[in-house]
């Protein structure tokens, strides 16, 4: 999971929370208009609004759980990238060693060694390029490795908070419905 995906998930969660907030505000306005119109109308309105709020709370909790899972997967992927970078670094080292061996053979064979010298130079150039690219990959993996555990931890906190909100909202709605009926 990239930081853009985490940000997108955060935007989606924010949207769900904002919709739930608007529903609560609309319910308050509607309740104000219904005051004095009878207990049945208020009960109907509370029932429909509580259903909407429960649905949105479940949706928020579900999205938070998805974000939590994706952040955990991304953290594991960043660790795997770091492990791959270590393997690539080892291969680049072996290529450098082969280049050195080719140069030794070139020096030993003298005039008949032009092919070994070309091979040694090309292997050295390639291993240097691989090492530079690998250093960049390792740097990015380390940065992700530093950021993703924090993201995963906070995604988990968000999921737990959303589950708590869902339970509290459901309890409050049930109590309100009982008091109206």
Coordinates of N, CA and C in Angstrom, one line a residue:
X1 N 0.9 -1.2 0.0 CA 0.0 0.0 0.0 C 0.9 1.2 0.0
X2 N 0.6 2.1 -0.9 CA 1.4 3.3 -1.0 C 0.8 4.4 -0.1
X3 N 1.6 5.5 0.1 CA 1.1 6.6 0.9 C -0.2 7.2 0.3
X4 N -0.2 7.2 -1.1 CA -1.4 7.7 -1.8 C -2.6 6.9 -1.5
X5 N -2.5 5.5 -1.4 CA -3.6 4.7 -1.1 C -4.1 4.9 0.4
X6 N -3.1 5.1 1.3 CA -3.5 5.3 2.7 C -4.2 6.7 2.7
X7 N -3.7 7.7 2.0 CA -4.3 9.0 2.0 C -5.7 8.9 1.4
X8 N -5.9 8.1 0.4 CA -7.2 8.0 -0.3 C -8.2 7.3 0.7
X9 N -7.7 6.3 1.5 CA -8.5 5.6 2.4 C -8.9 6.6 3.5
X10 N -8.0 7.5 3.9 CA -8.3 8.5 4.9 C -9.4 9.4 4.4
X11 N -9.3 9.8 3.2 CA -10.3 10.7 2.6 C -11.6 10.1 2.6
X12 N -11.7 8.8 2.2 CA -13.0 8.1 2.2 C -13.6 8.0 3.6
X13 N -12.7 7.7 4.6 CA -13.2 7.6 5.9 C -13.8 9.0 6.4
X14 N -13.0 10.0 6.0 CA -13.5 11.4 6.4 C -14.8 11.7 5.7
X15 N -15.0 11.2 4.5 CA -16.3 11.4 3.8 C -17.4 10.7 4.5
X16 N -17.2 9.5 4.9 CA -18.2 8.8 5.6 C -18.6 9.5 7.0
X17 N -17.6 9.9 7.7 CA -17.8 10.6 8.9 C -18.6 11.9 8.7
X18 N -18.3 12.6 7.6 CA -19.0 13.9 7.3 C -20.4 13.6 6.9
X19 N -20.7 12.5 6.2 CA -22.1 12.2 5.9 C -22.8 11.8 7.1
X20 N -22.2 11.1 8.0 CA -22.9 10.7 9.3 C -23.2 12.0 10.1
X21 N -22.3 12.9 10.1 CA -22.5 14.2 10.8 C -23.7 14.9 10.2
X22 N -23.8 15.0 8.9 CA -24.9 15.7 8.2 C -26.2 15.0 8.5
X23 N -26.2 13.7 8.6 CA -27.5 12.9 8.9 C -27.9 13.3 10.3
X24 N -27.0 13.4 11.2 CA -27.3 13.7 12.6 C -27.9 15.2 12.6
X25 N -27.3 16.1 11.9 CA -27.8 17.5 11.9 C -29.2 17.5 11.3
X26 N -29.4 16.8 10.2 CA -30.7 16.7 9.5 C -31.7 16.2 10.4
X27 N -31.3 15.2 11.2 CA -32.3 14.6 12.2 C -32.7 15.6 13.2
X28 N -31.7 16.3 13.7 CA -32.0 17.3 14.7 C -33.0 18.4 14.2
X29 N -32.8 18.8 12.9 CA -33.7 19.8 12.3 C -35.1 19.2 12.1
X30 N -35.1 18.0 11.6 CA -36.4 17.3 11.4 C -37.1 17.1 12.7
X31 N -36.4 16.7 13.8 CA -37.0 16.6 15.1 C -37.6 17.9 15.6
X32 N -36.9 19.0 15.4 CA -37.4 20.3 15.8 C -38.7 20.6 15.0
X33 N -38.8 20.3 13.8 CA -40.1 20.5 13.0 C -41.2 19.6 13.5
X34 N -40.9 18.4 13.9 CA -41.9 17.5 14.3 C -42.4 17.6 15.7
X35 N -41.7 18.4 16.5 CA -42.1 18.6 17.8 C -43.6 19.0 17.9
X36 N -44.3 18.3 18.6 CA -45.7 18.6 18.8 C -46.6 18.0 17.7
X37 N -46.0 17.3 16.7 CA -46.8 16.6 15.7 C -47.2 15.2 16.0
X38 N -46.8 14.7 17.2 CA -47.2 13.4 17.6 C -46.0 12.5 17.8
X39 N -46.2 11.6 18.7 CA -45.1 10.7 19.1 C -44.8 9.7 17.9
X40 N -45.9 9.3 17.2 CA -45.7 8.3 16.1 C -44.7 8.9 15.0
X41 N -44.9 10.1 14.6 CA -44.0 10.8 13.6 C -42.6 10.8 14.1
X42 N -42.4 11.2 15.4 CA -41.1 11.3 15.9 C -40.4 9.9 16.0
X43 N -41.2 8.9 16.3 CA -40.7 7.5 16.4 C -40.3 7.0 15.0
X44 N -41.1 7.3 14.0 CA -40.8 7.0 12.6 C -39.5 7.6 12.2
X45 N -39.4 8.9 12.4 CA -38.2 9.6 12.0 C -36.9 9.1 12.7
X46 N -37.1 8.8 14.1 CA -35.9 8.3 14.8 C -35.6 6.9 14.3
X47 N -36.5 6.1 13.9 CA -36.3 4.8 13.4 C -35.5 4.8 12.1
X48 N -35.9 5.7 11.2 CA -35.3 5.8 9.9 C -33.9 6.4 10.0
X49 N -33.7 7.4 10.9 CA -32.4 8.1 11.1 C -31.5 7.1 11.8
X50 N -32.0 6.3 12.7 CA -31.1 5.4 13.4 C -30.6 4.3 12.5
X51 N -31.5 3.9 11.6 CA -31.0 2.9 10.6 C -29.9 3.5 9.7
X52 N -30.1 4.7 9.2 CA -29.1 5.4 8.4 C -27.8 5.5 9.2
X53 N -27.9 6.0 10.4 CA -26.7 6.2 11.2 C -26.0 4.8 11.5
X54 N -26.7 3.8 11.8 CA -26.1 2.5 12.0 C -25.4 2.0 10.7
X55 N -26.1 2.2 9.6 CA -25.4 1.8 8.3 C -24.1 2.5 8.1
X56 N -24.1 3.8 8.3 CA -22.9 4.6 8.1 C -21.9 4.2 9.1
X57 N -22.2 4.0 10.3 CA -21.3 3.6 11.3 C -20.6 2.2 11.0
X58 N -21.4 1.3 10.4 CA -20.9 0.0 10.0 C -19.9 0.2 8.8
X59 N -20.4 1.1 7.9 CA -19.5 1.4 6.7 C -18.2 2.0 7.2
X60 N -18.2 2.9 8.1 CA -17.0 3.5 8.6 C -16.1 2.5 9.3
X61 N -16.7 1.6 10.1 CA -15.9 0.6 10.7 C -15.3 -0.4 9.7
X62 N -16.1 -0.7 8.7 CA -15.6 -1.6 7.7 C -14.4 -1.0 6.9
X63 N -14.5 0.3 6.6 CA -13.4 1.0 5.8 C -12.2 1.1 6.7
X64 N -12.4 1.4 8.0 CA -11.3 1.5 8.9 C -10.6 0.1 9.0
X65 N -11.3 -1.0 9.0 CA -10.7 -2.3 9.1 C -9.9 -2.6 7.8
X66 N -10.5 -2.2 6.6 CA -9.8 -2.4 5.4 C -8.5 -1.6 5.3
X67 N -8.5 -0.3 5.8 CA -7.3 0.5 5.9 C -6.3 -0.1 6.8
X68 N -6.7 -0.6 7.9 CA -5.8 -1.3 8.8 C -5.2 -2.5 8.2
X69 N -5.9 -3.3 7.5 CA -5.4 -4.5 6.8 C -4.4 -4.1 5.7
X70 N -4.8 -3.1 4.9 CA -3.9 -2.7 3.8 C -2.6 -2.1 4.3
X71 N -2.7 -1.3 5.4 CA -1.4 -0.8 6.0 C -0.5 -1.9 6.5
X72 N -1.1 -2.9 7.1 CA -0.3 -4.1 7.6 C 0.4 -4.8 6.4
X73 N -0.4 -4.9 5.3 CA 0.2 -5.6 4.1 C 1.3 -4.7 3.5
X74 N 1.1 -3.4 3.5 CA 2.1 -2.5 2.9 C 3.4 -2.6 3.8
X75 N 3.3 -2.7 5.1 CA 4.4 -2.8 6.0 C 5.2 -4.1 5.7
X76 N 4.5 -5.1 5.5 CA 5.1 -6.4 5.2 C 5.8 -6.4 3.9
X77 N 5.2 -5.7 2.9 CA 5.8 -5.5 1.6 C 7.1 -4.7 1.6
X78 N 7.1 -3.7 2.4 CA 8.3 -2.8 2.6 C 9.4 -3.6 3.2
X79 N 9.1 -4.5 4.1 CA 10.1 -5.4 4.7 C 10.7 -6.3 3.6
X80 N 9.8 -6.9 2.8 CA 10.2 -7.8 1.7 C 11.1 -7.0 0.7
X81 N 10.8 -5.8 0.4 CA 11.6 -5.0 -0.5 C 13.0 -4.8 0.1
X82 N 13.1 -4.6 1.4 CA 14.4 -4.4 2.1 C 15.2 -5.7 2.0
X83 N 14.5 -6.9 2.2 CA 15.2 -8.2 2.1 C 15.7 -8.4 0.7
X84 N 14.9 -8.0 -0.3 CA 15.3 -8.2 -1.7 C 16.5 -7.3 -2.0
X85 N 16.5 -6.1 -1.5 CA 17.6 -5.2 -1.7 C 18.9 -5.8 -1.2
X86 N 18.8 -6.5 0.0 CA 20.0 -7.1 0.5 C 20.5 -8.2 -0.4
X87 N 19.6 -9.0 -1.0 CA 20.0 -10.0 -2.0 C 20.6 -9.4 -3.2
X88 N 20.0 -8.3 -3.7 CA 20.6 -7.7 -4.9 C 22.0 -7.1 -4.6
X89 N 22.2 -6.6 -3.4 CA 23.5 -6.1 -3.0 C 24.5 -7.2 -3.0
X90 N 24.1 -8.4 -2.5 CA 25.0 -9.5 -2.5 C 25.4 -9.9 -3.9
X91 N 24.4 -9.9 -4.9 CA 24.7 -10.3 -6.3 C 25.6 -9.2 -6.9
X92 N 25.4 -8.0 -6.6 CA 26.3 -6.9 -7.2 C 27.7 -7.2 -6.7
X93 N 27.9 -7.5 -5.4 CA 29.2 -7.9 -4.9 C 29.8 -9.0 -5.6
X94 N 29.1 -10.1 -5.9 CA 29.6 -11.2 -6.7 C 30.0 -10.8 -8.1
X95 N 29.2 -9.9 -8.7 CA 29.5 -9.4 -10.0 C 30.8 -8.6 -10.0
X96 N 31.0 -7.8 -9.0 CA 32.3 -7.1 -8.8 C 33.5 -8.1 -8.7
X97 N 33.3 -9.1 -7.9 CA 34.3 -10.1 -7.7 C 34.7 -10.8 -9.1
X98 N 33.6 -11.1 -9.9 CA 33.9 -11.7 -11.2 C 34.6 -10.8 -12.1
X99 N 34.3 -9.5 -12.0 CA 35.0 -8.5 -12.8 C 36.5 -8.4 -12.4
X100 N 36.8 -8.5 -11.1 CA 38.2 -8.5 -10.6 C 38.9 -9.8 -11.2
X101 N 38.2 -10.9 -11.1 CA 38.8 -12.2 -11.6 C 39.1 -12.1 -13.1
X102 N 38.2 -11.5 -13.8 CA 38.4 -11.3 -15.3 C 39.6 -10.4 -15.5
X103 N 39.8 -9.4 -14.8 CA 40.9 -8.5 -14.9 C 42.2 -9.3 -14.6
X104 N 42.2 -10.1 -13.6 CA 43.4 -10.9 -13.2 C 43.7 -11.9 -14.4
X105 N 42.7 -12.5 -15.0 CA 42.9 -13.4 -16.1 C 43.4 -12.6 -17.3
X106 N 42.9 -11.4 -17.5 CA 43.4 -10.5 -18.6 C 44.8 -10.2 -18.4
X107 N 45.3 -9.9 -17.2 CA 46.7 -9.5 -17.0 C 47.6 -10.8 -17.1
X108 N 47.1 -11.9 -16.8 CA 47.8 -13.1 -16.9 C 48.0 -13.6 -18.3
X109 N 47.0 -13.4 -19.1 CA 47.1 -13.8 -20.5 C 47.8 -12.8 -21.4
X110 N 48.0 -11.6 -21.0 CA 48.7 -10.6 -21.7 C 48.0 -10.2 -23.0
X111 N 48.7 -10.3 -24.2 CA 48.2 -9.7 -25.4 C 46.9 -10.5 -25.9
X112 N 46.7 -11.7 -25.5 CA 45.5 -12.5 -25.9 C 44.3 -12.2 -25.0
X113 N 44.3 -11.2 -24.2 CA 43.3 -11.1 -23.2 C 42.3 -9.9 -23.4
X114 N 42.2 -9.4 -24.6 CA 41.3 -8.3 -24.9 C 39.9 -8.6 -24.5
X115 N 39.4 -9.8 -24.8 CA 38.1 -10.2 -24.5 C 37.8 -10.1 -23.0
X116 N 38.8 -10.6 -22.2 CA 38.6 -10.6 -20.7 C 38.5 -9.2 -20.2
X117 N 39.3 -8.3 -20.7 CA 39.3 -6.9 -20.3 C 38.0 -6.2 -20.6
X118 N 37.5 -6.4 -21.8 CA 36.1 -5.9 -22.1 C 35.1 -6.4 -21.2
X119 N 35.1 -7.7 -21.0 CA 34.2 -8.4 -20.0 C 34.3 -7.8 -18.6
X120 N 35.5 -7.7 -18.2 CA 35.8 -7.1 -16.8 C 35.2 -5.7 -16.7
X121 N 35.5 -4.9 -17.7 CA 35.0 -3.5 -17.6 C 33.5 -3.4 -17.7
X122 N 32.9 -4.2 -18.5 CA 31.4 -4.2 -18.6 C 30.8 -4.8 -17.3
X123 N 31.3 -5.8 -16.7 CA 30.8 -6.3 -15.5 C 30.9 -5.3 -14.4
X124 N 32.0 -4.6 -14.3 CA 32.3 -3.6 -13.3 C 31.2 -2.5 -13.4
X125 N 31.0 -2.0 -14.7 CA 30.1 -1.0 -15.0 C 28.7 -1.4 -14.5
X126 N 28.3 -2.6 -14.9 CA 26.9 -3.1 -14.6 C 26.8 -3.3 -13.1
X127 N 27.8 -3.8 -12.4 CA 27.6 -4.0 -11.0 C 27.6 -2.6 -10.3
X128 N 28.3 -1.6 -10.8 CA 28.2 -0.3 -10.2 C 26.8 0.3 -10.3
X129 N 26.2 0.1 -11.5 CA 24.8 0.6 -11.8 C 23.8 -0.1 -10.9
X130 N 24.0 -1.4 -10.8 CA 23.1 -2.2 -9.9 C 23.2 -1.7 -8.5
X131 N 24.4 -1.5 -8.0 CA 24.7 -1.0 -6.6 C 24.0 0.3 -6.4
X132 N 24.1 1.3 -7.3 CA 23.5 2.6 -7.2 C 22.0 2.5 -7.1
X133 N 21.4 1.7 -8.1 CA 19.9 1.5 -8.1 C 19.5 0.8 -6.8
X134 N 20.2 -0.2 -6.4 CA 19.9 -0.9 -5.2 C 19.9 0.0 -4.0
X135 N 20.9 0.8 -3.9 CA 21.0 1.8 -2.7 C 19.7 2.6 -2.7
X136 N 19.3 3.1 -3.8 CA 18.0 3.9 -3.9 C 16.8 3.1 -3.4
X137 N 16.7 1.8 -3.9 CA 15.6 0.9 -3.5 C 15.7 0.7 -2.0
X138 N 16.9 0.4 -1.5 CA 17.0 0.2 0.0 C 16.6 1.4 0.8
X139 N 17.0 2.6 0.3 CA 16.7 3.8 1.0 C 15.1 4.0 1.0
X140 N 14.5 3.8 -0.1 CA 13.0 3.9 -0.2 C 12.3 2.9 0.7
X141 N 12.9 1.6 0.7 CA 12.3 0.6 1.6 C 12.5 0.9 3.0
X142 N 13.6 1.5 3.4 CA 13.8 1.9 4.8 C 12.9 3.0 5.2
X143 N 12.7 4.0 4.2 CA 11.7 5.1 4.5 C 10.3 4.5 4.7
X144 N 9.9 3.6 3.8 CA 8.6 3.0 4.0 C 8.5 2.2 5.2
X145 N 9.6 1.5 5.5 CA 9.7 0.7 6.7 C 9.5 1.5 8.0
X146 N 10.0 2.8 7.9 CA 9.8 3.7 9.1 C 8.4 4.2 9.2
X147 N 7.8 4.5 8.0 CA 6.5 5.2 8.0 C 5.3 4.2 8.1
X148 N 5.4 3.0 7.5 CA 4.3 2.1 7.5 C 3.9 1.5 8.8
X149 N 4.8 1.2 9.7 CA 4.4 0.7 11.0 C 3.5 1.8 11.7
X150 N 3.9 3.1 11.6 CA 3.2 4.1 12.2 C 1.8 4.2 11.6
X151 N 1.7 4.1 10.3 CA 0.4 4.2 9.6 C -0.4 3.0 10.0
X152 N 0.2 1.8 10.1 CA -0.5 0.6 10.5 C -1.1 0.7 11.9
X153 N -0.2 1.3 12.8 CA -0.7 1.4 14.2 C -1.8 2.4 14.3
X154 N -1.8 3.5 13.5 CA -2.9 4.5 13.6 C -4.1 4.0 12.8
X155 N -3.9 3.2 11.8 CA -5.1 2.6 11.1 C -5.8 1.6 12.1
X156 N -5.0 0.9 12.9 CA -5.6 0.0 13.9 C -6.3 0.8 14.9
X157 N -5.7 1.9 15.4 CA -6.3 2.8 16.4 C -7.7 3.3 15.8
X158 N -7.6 3.7 14.6 CA -8.8 4.2 13.9 C -9.9 3.2 13.9
X159 N -9.5 1.9 13.5 CA -10.5 0.9 13.4 C -11.1 0.6 14.8
X160 N -10.3 0.6 15.8 CA -10.8 0.4 17.2 C -11.7 1.5 17.6
X161 N -11.3 2.7 17.3 CA -12.2 3.9 17.6 C -13.5 3.8 16.9
X162 N -13.5 3.4 15.6 CA -14.7 3.3 14.8 C -15.6 2.2 15.4
X163 N -15.0 1.1 15.8 CA -15.9 0.1 16.4 C -16.5 0.6 17.7
X164 N -15.7 1.3 18.5 CA -16.3 1.9 19.7 C -17.4 2.9 19.4
X165 N -17.2 3.7 18.4 CA -18.2 4.7 18.0 C -19.5 4.0 17.6
X166 N -19.3 2.9 16.8 CA -20.5 2.1 16.3 C -21.3 1.6 17.5
X167 N -20.6 1.0 18.5 CA -21.3 0.4 19.6 C -22.0 1.5 20.5
X168 N -21.3 2.6 20.7 CA -21.9 3.7 21.5 C -23.1 4.3 20.7
X169 N -22.9 4.5 19.4 CA -24.0 5.1 18.7 C -25.2 4.1 18.7
X170 N -25.0 2.9 18.5 CA -26.1 1.9 18.5 C -26.8 1.9 19.9
X171 N -26.0 1.9 20.9 CA -26.6 1.9 22.3 C -27.5 3.2 22.5
X172 N -26.9 4.3 22.1 CA -27.7 5.6 22.3 C -28.9 5.6 21.4
X173 N -28.9 5.1 20.2 CA -30.0 5.1 19.3 C -31.1 4.2 19.9
X174 N -30.7 3.0 20.4 CA -31.6 2.1 21.0 C -32.3 2.7 22.2
X175 N -31.5 3.4 23.1 CA -32.1 4.1 24.3 C -33.1 5.2 23.8
X176 N -32.7 5.9 22.8 CA -33.6 7.0 22.3 C -34.9 6.4 21.8
X177 N -34.8 5.3 21.0 CA -36.0 4.7 20.4 C -36.9 4.1 21.6
X178 N -36.3 3.5 22.6 CA -37.1 3.0 23.7 C -37.8 4.2 24.4
X179 N -37.1 5.3 24.6 CA -37.7 6.4 25.3 C -38.9 7.0 24.6
X180 N -38.8 7.0 23.2 CA -39.9 7.6 22.4 C -41.1 6.6 22.4
X181 N -40.8 5.3 22.3 CA -41.9 4.4 22.2 C -42.4 4.1 23.6

